[in-house]
Tab-separated table of C-alpha atoms in Angstrom:
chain	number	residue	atom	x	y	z
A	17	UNK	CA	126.269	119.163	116.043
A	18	UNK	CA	127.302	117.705	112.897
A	19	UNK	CA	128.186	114.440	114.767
A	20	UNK	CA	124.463	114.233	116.338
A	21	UNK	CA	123.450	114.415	112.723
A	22	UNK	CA	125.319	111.936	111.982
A	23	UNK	CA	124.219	109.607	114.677
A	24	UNK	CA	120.416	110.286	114.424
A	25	UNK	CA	120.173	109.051	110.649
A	26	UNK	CA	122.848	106.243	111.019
A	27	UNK	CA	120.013	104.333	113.363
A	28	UNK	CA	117.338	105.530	110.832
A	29	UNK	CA	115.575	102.794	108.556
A	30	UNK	CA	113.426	103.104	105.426
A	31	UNK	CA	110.604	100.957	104.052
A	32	UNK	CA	109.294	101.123	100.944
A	33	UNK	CA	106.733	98.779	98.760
A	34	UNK	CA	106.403	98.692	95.192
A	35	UNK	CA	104.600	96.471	92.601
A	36	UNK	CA	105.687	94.778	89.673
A	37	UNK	CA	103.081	93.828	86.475
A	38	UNK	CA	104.257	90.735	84.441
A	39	UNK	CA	102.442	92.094	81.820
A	40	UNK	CA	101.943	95.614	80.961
A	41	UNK	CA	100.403	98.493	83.703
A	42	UNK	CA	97.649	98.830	85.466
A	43	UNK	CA	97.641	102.337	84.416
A	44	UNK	CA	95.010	103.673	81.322
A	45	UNK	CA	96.768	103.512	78.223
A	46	UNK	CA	96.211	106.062	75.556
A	47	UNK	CA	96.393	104.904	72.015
A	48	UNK	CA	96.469	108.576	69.667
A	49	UNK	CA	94.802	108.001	66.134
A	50	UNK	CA	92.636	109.406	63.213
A	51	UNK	CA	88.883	109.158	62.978
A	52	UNK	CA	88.033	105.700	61.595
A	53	UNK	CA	91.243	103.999	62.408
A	54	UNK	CA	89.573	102.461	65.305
A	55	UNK	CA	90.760	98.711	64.329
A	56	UNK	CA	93.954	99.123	62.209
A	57	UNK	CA	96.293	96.695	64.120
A	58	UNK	CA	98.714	99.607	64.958
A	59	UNK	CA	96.035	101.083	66.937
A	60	UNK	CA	95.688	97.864	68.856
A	61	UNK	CA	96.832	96.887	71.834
A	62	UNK	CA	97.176	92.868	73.162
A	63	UNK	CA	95.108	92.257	76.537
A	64	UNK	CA	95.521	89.135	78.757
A	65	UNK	CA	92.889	87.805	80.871
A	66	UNK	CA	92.687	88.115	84.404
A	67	UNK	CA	95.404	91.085	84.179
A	68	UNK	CA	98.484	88.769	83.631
A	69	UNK	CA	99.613	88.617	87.370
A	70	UNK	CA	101.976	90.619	88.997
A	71	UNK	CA	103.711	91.009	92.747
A	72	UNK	CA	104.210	93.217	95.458
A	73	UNK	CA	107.594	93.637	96.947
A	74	UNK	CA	108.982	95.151	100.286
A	75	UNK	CA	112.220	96.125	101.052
A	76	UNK	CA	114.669	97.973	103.746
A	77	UNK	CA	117.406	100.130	104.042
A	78	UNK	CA	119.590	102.690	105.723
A	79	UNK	CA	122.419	104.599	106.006
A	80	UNK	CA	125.027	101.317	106.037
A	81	UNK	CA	123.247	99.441	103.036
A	82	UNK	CA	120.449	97.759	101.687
A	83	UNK	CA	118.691	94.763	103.689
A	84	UNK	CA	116.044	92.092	102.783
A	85	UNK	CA	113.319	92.098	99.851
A	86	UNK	CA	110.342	90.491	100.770
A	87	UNK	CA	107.140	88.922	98.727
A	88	UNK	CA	104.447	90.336	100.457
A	89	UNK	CA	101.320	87.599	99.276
A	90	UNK	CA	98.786	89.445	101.622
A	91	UNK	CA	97.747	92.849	102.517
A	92	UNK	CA	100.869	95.482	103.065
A	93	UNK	CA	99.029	96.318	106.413
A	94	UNK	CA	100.022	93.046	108.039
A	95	UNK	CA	102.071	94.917	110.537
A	96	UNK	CA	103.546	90.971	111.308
A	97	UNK	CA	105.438	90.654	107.938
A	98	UNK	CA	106.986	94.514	109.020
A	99	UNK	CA	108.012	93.554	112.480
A	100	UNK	CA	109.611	90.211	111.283
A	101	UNK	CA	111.834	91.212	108.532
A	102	UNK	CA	112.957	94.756	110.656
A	103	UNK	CA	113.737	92.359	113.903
A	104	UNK	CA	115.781	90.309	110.846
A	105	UNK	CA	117.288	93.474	108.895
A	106	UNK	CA	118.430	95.790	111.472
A	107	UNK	CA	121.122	93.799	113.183
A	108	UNK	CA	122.694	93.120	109.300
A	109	UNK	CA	122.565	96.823	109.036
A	110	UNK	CA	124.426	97.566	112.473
A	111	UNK	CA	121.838	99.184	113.900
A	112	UNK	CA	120.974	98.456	117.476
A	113	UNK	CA	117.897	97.318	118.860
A	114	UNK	CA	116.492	101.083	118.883
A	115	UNK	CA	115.774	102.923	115.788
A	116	UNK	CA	113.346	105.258	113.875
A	117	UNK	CA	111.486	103.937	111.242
A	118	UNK	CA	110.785	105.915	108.093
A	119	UNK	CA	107.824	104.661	105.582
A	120	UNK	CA	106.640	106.439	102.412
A	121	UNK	CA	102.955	107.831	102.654
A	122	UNK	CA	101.712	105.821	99.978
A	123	UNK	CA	97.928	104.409	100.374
């Protein structure tokens, strides 16, 4: 039993995606202060136009290691960019030509 285990998440591989700001968040920022204190510089926060850039990242890994991280310049749906770096990635991780794929539920 334990061995089956074993064997079912050693040809299991996980995707993930995450992106990185330059510059600050592109969360809401909260800024706590008294009435009138509207433009005291502590109070103020520095802006950049156009957001500052930022970029989106994809990586892989599994039970034997971490694999490739990959720039993703277009939509994460481009199943393409996926299927390349997995046909790439899961030979480095000794997994064979069969495995289960495991992605976050993110939107």
């Amino acid at each position: 039993m334990v061995d089956t285990v074993i064997s079912f998440w050693e040809s299991v591989i996980f995707v993930d995606e995450s992106k990185f700001n330059i510059l600050g968040s592109d969360g809401r920022i909260i800024v706590w202060r008294k009435p009138n204190e509207e433009l005291k510089p502590k109070n103020l926060l520095p802006t950049v136009k156009h957001g500052g850039g930022g970029i989106m990242v994809c990586g892989c890994f599994a039970a034997s290691g971490m694999e490739n991280l990959v720039s993703l310049k277009i939509i994460w749906t481009n199943v393409s960019i996926l299927k390349e770096n997995l046909k790439i990635s899961a030979p480095k991780l000794g997994i064979q030509n069969t495995f289960k794929l495991y992605q976050d539920i993110d939107p």
